[in-house]
mmCIF file with all atom_site columns, C-alpha atoms in Angstrom:
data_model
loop_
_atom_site.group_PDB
_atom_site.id
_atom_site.type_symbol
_atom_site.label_atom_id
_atom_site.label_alt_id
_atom_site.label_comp_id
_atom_site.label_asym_id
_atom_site.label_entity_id
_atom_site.label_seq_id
_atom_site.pdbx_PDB_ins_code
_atom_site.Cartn_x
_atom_site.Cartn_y
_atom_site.Cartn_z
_atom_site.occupancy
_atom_site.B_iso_or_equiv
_atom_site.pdbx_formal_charge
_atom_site.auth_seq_id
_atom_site.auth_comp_id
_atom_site.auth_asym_id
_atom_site.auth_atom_id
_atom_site.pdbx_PDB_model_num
ATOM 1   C CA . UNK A 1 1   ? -52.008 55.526  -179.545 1.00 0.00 ? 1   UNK A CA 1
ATOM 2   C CA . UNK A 1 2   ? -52.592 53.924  -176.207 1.00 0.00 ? 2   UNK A CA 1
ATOM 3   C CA . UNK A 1 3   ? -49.397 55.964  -174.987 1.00 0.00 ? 3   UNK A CA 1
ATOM 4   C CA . UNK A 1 4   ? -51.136 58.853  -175.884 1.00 0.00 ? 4   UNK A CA 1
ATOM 5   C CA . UNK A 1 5   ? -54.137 58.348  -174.268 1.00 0.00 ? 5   UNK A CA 1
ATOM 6   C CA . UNK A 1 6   ? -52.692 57.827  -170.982 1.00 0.00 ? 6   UNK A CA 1
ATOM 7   C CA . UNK A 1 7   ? -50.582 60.594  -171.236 1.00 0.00 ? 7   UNK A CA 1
ATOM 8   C CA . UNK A 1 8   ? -53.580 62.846  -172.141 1.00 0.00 ? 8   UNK A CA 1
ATOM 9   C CA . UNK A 1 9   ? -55.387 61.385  -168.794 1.00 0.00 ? 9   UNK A CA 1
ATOM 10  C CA . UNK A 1 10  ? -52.718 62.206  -166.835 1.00 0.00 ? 10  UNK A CA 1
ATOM 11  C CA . UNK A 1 11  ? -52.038 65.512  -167.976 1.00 0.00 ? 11  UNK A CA 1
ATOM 12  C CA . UNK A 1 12  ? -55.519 66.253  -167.624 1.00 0.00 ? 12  UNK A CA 1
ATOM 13  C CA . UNK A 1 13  ? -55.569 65.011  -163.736 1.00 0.00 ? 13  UNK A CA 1
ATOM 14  C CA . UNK A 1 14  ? -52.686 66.826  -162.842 1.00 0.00 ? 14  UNK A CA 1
ATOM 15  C CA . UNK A 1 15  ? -54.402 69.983  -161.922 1.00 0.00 ? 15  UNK A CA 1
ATOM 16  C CA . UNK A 1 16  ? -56.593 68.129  -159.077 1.00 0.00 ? 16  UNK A CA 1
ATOM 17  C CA . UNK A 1 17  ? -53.442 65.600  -157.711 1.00 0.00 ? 17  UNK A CA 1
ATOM 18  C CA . UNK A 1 18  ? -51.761 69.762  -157.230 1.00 0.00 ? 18  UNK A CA 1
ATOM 19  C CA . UNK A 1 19  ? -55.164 70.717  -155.207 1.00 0.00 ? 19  UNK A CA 1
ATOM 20  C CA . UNK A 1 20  ? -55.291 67.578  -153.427 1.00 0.00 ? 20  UNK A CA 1
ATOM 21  C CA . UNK A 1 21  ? -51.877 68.008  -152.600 1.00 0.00 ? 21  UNK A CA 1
ATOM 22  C CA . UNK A 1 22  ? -51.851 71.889  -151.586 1.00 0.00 ? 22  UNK A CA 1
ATOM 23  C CA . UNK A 1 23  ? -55.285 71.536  -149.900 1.00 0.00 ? 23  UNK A CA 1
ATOM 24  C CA . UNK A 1 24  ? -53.337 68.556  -147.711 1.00 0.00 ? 24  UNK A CA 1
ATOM 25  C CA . UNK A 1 25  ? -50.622 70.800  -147.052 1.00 0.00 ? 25  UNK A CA 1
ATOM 26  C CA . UNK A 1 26  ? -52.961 73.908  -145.668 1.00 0.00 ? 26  UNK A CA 1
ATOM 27  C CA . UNK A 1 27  ? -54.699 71.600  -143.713 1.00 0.00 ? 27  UNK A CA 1
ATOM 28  C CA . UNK A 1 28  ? -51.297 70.334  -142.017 1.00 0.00 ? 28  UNK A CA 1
ATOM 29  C CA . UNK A 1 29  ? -49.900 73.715  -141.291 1.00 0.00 ? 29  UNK A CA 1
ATOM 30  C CA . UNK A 1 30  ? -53.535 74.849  -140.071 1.00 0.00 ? 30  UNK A CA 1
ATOM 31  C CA . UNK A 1 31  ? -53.141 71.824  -137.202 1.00 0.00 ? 31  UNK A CA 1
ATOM 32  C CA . UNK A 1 32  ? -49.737 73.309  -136.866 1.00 0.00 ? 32  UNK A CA 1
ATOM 33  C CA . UNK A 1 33  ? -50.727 76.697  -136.613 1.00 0.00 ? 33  UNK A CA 1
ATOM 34  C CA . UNK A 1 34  ? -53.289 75.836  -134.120 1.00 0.00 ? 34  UNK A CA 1
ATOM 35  C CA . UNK A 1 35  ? -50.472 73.885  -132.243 1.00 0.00 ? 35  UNK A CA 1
ATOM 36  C CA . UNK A 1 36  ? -48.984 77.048  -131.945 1.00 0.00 ? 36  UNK A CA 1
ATOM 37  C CA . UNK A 1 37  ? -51.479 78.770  -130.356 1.00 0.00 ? 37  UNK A CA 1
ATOM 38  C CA . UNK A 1 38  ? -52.078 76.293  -127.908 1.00 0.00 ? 38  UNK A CA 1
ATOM 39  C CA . UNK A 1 39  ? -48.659 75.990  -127.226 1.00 0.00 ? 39  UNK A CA 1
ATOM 40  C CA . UNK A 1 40  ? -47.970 79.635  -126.436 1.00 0.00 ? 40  UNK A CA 1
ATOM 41  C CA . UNK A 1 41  ? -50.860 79.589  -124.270 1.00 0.00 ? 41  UNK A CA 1
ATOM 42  C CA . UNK A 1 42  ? -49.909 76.867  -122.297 1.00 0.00 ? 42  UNK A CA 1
ATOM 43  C CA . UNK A 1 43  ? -45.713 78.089  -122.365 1.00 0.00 ? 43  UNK A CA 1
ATOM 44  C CA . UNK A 1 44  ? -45.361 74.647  -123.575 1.00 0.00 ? 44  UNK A CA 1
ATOM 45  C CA . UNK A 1 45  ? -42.063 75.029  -124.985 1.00 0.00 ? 45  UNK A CA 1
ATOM 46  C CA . UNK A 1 46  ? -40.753 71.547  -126.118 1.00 0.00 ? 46  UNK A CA 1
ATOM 47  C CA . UNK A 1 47  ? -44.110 71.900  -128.625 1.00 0.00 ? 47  UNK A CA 1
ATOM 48  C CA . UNK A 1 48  ? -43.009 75.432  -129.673 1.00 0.00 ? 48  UNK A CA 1
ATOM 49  C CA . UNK A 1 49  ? -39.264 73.958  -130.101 1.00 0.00 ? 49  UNK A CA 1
ATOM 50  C CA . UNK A 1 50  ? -40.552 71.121  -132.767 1.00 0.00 ? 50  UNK A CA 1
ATOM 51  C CA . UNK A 1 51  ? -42.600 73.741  -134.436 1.00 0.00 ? 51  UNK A CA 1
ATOM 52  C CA . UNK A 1 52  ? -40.645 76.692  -134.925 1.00 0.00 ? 52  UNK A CA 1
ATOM 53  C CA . UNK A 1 53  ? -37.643 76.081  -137.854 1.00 0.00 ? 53  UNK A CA 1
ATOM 54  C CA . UNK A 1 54  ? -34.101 76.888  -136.360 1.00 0.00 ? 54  UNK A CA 1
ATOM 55  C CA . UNK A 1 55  ? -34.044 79.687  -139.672 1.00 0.00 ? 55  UNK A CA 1
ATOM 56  C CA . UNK A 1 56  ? -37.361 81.103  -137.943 1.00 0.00 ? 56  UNK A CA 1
ATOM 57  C CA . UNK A 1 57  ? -37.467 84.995  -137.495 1.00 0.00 ? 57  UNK A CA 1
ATOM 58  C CA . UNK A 1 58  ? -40.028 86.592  -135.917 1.00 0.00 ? 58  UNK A CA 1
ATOM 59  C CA . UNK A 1 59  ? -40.695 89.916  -136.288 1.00 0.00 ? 59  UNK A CA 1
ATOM 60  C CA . UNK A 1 60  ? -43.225 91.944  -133.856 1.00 0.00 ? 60  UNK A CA 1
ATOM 61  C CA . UNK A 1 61  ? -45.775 94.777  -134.474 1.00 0.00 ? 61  UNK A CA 1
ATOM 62  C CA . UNK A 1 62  ? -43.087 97.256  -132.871 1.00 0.00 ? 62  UNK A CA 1
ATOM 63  C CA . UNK A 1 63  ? -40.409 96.081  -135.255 1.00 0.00 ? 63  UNK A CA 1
ATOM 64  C CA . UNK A 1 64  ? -38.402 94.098  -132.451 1.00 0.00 ? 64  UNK A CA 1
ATOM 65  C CA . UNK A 1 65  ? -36.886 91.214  -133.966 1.00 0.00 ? 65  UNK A CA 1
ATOM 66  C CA . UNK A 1 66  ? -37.038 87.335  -132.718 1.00 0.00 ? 66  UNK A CA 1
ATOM 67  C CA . UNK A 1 67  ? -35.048 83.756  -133.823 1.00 0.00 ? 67  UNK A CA 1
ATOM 68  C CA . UNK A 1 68  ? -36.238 80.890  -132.250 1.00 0.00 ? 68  UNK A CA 1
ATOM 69  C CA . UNK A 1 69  ? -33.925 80.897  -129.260 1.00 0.00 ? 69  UNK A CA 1
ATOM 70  C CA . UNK A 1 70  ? -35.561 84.103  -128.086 1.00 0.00 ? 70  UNK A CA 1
ATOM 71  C CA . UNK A 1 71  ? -38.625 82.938  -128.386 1.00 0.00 ? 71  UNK A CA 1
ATOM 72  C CA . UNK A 1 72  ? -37.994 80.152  -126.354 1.00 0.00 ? 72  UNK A CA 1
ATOM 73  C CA . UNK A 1 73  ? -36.418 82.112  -123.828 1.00 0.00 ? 73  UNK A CA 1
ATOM 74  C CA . UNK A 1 74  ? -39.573 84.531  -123.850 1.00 0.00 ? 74  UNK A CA 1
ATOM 75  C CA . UNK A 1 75  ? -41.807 81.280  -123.268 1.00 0.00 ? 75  UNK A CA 1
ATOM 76  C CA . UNK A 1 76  ? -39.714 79.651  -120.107 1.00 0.00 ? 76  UNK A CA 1
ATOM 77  C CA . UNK A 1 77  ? -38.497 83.103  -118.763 1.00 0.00 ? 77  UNK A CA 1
ATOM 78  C CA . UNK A 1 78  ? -42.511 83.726  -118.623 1.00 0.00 ? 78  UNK A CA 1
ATOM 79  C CA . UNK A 1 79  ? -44.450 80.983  -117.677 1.00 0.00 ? 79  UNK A CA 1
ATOM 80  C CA . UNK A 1 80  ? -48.501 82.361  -117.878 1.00 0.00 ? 80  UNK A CA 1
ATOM 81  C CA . UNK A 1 81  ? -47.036 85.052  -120.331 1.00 0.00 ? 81  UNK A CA 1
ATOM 82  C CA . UNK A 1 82  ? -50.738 84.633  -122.245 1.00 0.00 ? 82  UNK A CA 1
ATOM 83  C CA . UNK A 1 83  ? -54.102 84.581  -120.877 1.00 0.00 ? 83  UNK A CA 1
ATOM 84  C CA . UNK A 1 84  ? -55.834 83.927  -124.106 1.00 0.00 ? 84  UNK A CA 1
ATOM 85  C CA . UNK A 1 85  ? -54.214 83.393  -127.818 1.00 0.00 ? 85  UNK A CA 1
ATOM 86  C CA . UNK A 1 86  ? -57.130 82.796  -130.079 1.00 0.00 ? 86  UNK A CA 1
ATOM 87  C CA . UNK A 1 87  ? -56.030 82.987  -133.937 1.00 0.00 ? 87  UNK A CA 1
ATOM 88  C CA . UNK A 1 88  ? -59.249 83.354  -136.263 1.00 0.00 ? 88  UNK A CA 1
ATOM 89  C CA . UNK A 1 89  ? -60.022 84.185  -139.956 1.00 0.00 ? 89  UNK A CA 1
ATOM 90  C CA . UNK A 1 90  ? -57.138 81.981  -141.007 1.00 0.00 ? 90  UNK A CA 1
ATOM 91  C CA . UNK A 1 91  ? -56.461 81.583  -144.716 1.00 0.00 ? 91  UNK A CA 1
ATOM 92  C CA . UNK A 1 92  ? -53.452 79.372  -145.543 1.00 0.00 ? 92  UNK A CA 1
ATOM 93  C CA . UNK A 1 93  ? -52.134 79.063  -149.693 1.00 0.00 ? 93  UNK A CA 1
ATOM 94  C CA . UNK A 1 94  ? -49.546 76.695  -151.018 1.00 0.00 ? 94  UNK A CA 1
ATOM 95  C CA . UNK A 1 95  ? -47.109 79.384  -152.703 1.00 0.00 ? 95  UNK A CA 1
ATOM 96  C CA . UNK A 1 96  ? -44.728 76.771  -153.512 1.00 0.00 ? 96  UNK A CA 1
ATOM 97  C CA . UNK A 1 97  ? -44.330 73.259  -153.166 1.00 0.00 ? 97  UNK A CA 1
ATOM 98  C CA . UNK A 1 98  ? -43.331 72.615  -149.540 1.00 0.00 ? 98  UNK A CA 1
ATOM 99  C CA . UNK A 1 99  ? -43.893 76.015  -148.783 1.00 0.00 ? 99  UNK A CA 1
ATOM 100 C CA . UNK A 1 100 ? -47.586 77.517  -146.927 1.00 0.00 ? 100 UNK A CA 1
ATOM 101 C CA . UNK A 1 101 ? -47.818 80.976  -146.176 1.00 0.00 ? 101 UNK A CA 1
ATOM 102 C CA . UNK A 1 102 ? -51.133 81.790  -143.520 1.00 0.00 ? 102 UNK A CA 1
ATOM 103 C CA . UNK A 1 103 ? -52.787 85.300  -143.131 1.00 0.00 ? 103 UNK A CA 1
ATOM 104 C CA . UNK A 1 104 ? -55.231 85.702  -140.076 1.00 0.00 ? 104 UNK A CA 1
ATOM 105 C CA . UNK A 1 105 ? -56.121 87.013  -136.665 1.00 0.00 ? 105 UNK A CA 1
ATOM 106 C CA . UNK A 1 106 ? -54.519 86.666  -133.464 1.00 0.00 ? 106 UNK A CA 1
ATOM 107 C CA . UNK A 1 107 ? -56.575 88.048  -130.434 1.00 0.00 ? 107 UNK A CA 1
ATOM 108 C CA . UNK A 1 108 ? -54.480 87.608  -127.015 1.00 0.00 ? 108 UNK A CA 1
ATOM 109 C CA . UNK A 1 109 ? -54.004 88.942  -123.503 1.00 0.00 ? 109 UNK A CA 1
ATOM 110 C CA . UNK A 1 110 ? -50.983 89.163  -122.256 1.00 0.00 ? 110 UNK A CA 1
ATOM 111 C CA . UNK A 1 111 ? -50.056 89.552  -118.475 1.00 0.00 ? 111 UNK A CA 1
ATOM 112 C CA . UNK A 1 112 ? -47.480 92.323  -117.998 1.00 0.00 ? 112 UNK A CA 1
ATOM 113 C CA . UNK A 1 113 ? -46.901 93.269  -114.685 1.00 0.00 ? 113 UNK A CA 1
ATOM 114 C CA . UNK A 1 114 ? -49.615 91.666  -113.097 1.00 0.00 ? 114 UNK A CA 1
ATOM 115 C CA . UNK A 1 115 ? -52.484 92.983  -115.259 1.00 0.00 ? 115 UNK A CA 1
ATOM 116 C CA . UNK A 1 116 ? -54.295 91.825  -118.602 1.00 0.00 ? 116 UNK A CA 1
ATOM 117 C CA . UNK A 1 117 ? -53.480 93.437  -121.672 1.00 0.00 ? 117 UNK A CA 1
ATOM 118 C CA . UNK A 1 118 ? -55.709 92.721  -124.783 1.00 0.00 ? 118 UNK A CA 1
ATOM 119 C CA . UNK A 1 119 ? -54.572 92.960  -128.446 1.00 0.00 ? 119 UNK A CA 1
ATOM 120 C CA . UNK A 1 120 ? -55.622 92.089  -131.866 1.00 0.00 ? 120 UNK A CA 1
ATOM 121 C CA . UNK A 1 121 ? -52.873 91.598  -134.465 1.00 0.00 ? 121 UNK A CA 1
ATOM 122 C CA . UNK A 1 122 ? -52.978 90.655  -138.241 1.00 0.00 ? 122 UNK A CA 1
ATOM 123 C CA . UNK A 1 123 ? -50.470 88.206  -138.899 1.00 0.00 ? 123 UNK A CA 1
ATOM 124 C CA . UNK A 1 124 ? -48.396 86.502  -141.600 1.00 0.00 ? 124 UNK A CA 1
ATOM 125 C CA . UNK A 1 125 ? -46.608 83.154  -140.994 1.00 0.00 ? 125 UNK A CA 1
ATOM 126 C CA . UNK A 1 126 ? -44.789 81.182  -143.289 1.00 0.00 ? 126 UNK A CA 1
ATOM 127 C CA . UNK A 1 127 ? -44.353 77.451  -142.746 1.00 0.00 ? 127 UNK A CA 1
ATOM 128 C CA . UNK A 1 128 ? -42.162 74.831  -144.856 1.00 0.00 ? 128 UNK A CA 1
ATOM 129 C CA . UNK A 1 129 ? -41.897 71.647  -144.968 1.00 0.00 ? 129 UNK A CA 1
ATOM 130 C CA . UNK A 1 130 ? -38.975 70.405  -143.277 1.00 0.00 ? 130 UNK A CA 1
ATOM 131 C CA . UNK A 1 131 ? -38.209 66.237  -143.533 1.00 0.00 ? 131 UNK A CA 1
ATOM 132 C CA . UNK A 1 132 ? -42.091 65.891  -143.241 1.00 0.00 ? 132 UNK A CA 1
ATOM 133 C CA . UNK A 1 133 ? -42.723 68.270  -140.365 1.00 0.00 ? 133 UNK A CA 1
ATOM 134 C CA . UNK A 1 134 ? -43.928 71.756  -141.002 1.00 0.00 ? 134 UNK A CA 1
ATOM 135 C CA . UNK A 1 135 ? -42.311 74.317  -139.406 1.00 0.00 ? 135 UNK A CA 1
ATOM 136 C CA . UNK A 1 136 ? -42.946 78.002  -138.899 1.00 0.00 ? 136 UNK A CA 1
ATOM 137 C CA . UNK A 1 137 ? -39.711 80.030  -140.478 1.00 0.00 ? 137 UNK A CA 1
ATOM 138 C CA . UNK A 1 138 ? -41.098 83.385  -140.235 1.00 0.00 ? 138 UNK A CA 1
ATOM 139 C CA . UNK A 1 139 ? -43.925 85.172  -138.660 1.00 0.00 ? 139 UNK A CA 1
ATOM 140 C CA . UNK A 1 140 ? -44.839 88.845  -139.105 1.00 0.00 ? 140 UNK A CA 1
ATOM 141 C CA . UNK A 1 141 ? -47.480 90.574  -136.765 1.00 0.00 ? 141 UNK A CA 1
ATOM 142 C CA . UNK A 1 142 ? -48.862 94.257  -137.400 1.00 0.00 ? 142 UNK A CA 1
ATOM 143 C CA . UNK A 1 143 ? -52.016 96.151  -135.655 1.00 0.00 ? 143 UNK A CA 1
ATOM 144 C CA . UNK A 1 144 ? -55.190 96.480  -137.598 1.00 0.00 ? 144 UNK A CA 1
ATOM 145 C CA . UNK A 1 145 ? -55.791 99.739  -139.170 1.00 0.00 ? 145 UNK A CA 1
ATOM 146 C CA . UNK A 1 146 ? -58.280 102.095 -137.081 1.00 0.00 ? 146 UNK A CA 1
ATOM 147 C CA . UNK A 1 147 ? -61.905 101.452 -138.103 1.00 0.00 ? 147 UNK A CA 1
ATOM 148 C CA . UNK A 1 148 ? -63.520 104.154 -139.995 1.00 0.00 ? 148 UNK A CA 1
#
């Protein structure tokens, strides 16, 4: 009987140990996505390097195609490459365990060429948990639709 009572309590609090445990996880990868930002701001590469999986592929709002070496490459061949990176209205969900995908808002301004060059994106990363370290394995970035 006493067997069954525990098992009862523990069935019953396994729902909350899952939402303490995903809402742990989203708040990891949002410090991580935040890291990100910072570190593309600042074309702080060793940062980017720890966050960014070695299976990470990033694909762009004009379909060009990224893995982290190029990404890295981007950030040292570039130094100031970003005048502001700002992410907002981030939602992150725990789709599986060890595995966060994020939705939000990027607004930057990149320097091409000398001159500022604003742009919002919508955005889609996915982050798992590799060895205890989340890391970003793929990131998708499209334009907003035109307001109506």
């Amino acid at each position: 009987m006493t067997l069954r009572i525990i098992s009862v309590i523990l069935f019953s609090l396994s729902p909350c140990i899952a939402a303490a445990s995903s809402a742990k996880a989203d708040e990891a990868v949002l410090a991580a996505e935040h890291a990100r930002a910072r570190a593309s701001l600042e074309a702080d590469q060793a940062t980017l390097r720890d966050l960014l999986s070695d299976d990470l592929l990033y694909v762009h709002s004009n379909g060009r195609q990224q893995h982290k070496a190029d990404v890295l490459a981007d950030v040292g061949d570039t130094p100031g490459l970003y005048e502001k990176f700002a992410l907002s209205d981030l939602r992150p969900r725990e789709v599986a365990q060890g595995v966060v995908i994020v939705n939000g808002r990027i607004d930057q301004t990149k320097i091409k060429h000398r001159q500022p060059q604003p742009l919002q994106l919508l955005f889609q990363s996915v982050w798992r948990n590799e060895n205890g370290t989340w890391r970003m394995i793929a990131l998708q970035t499209v334009l907003p639709p035109p307001a109506k």
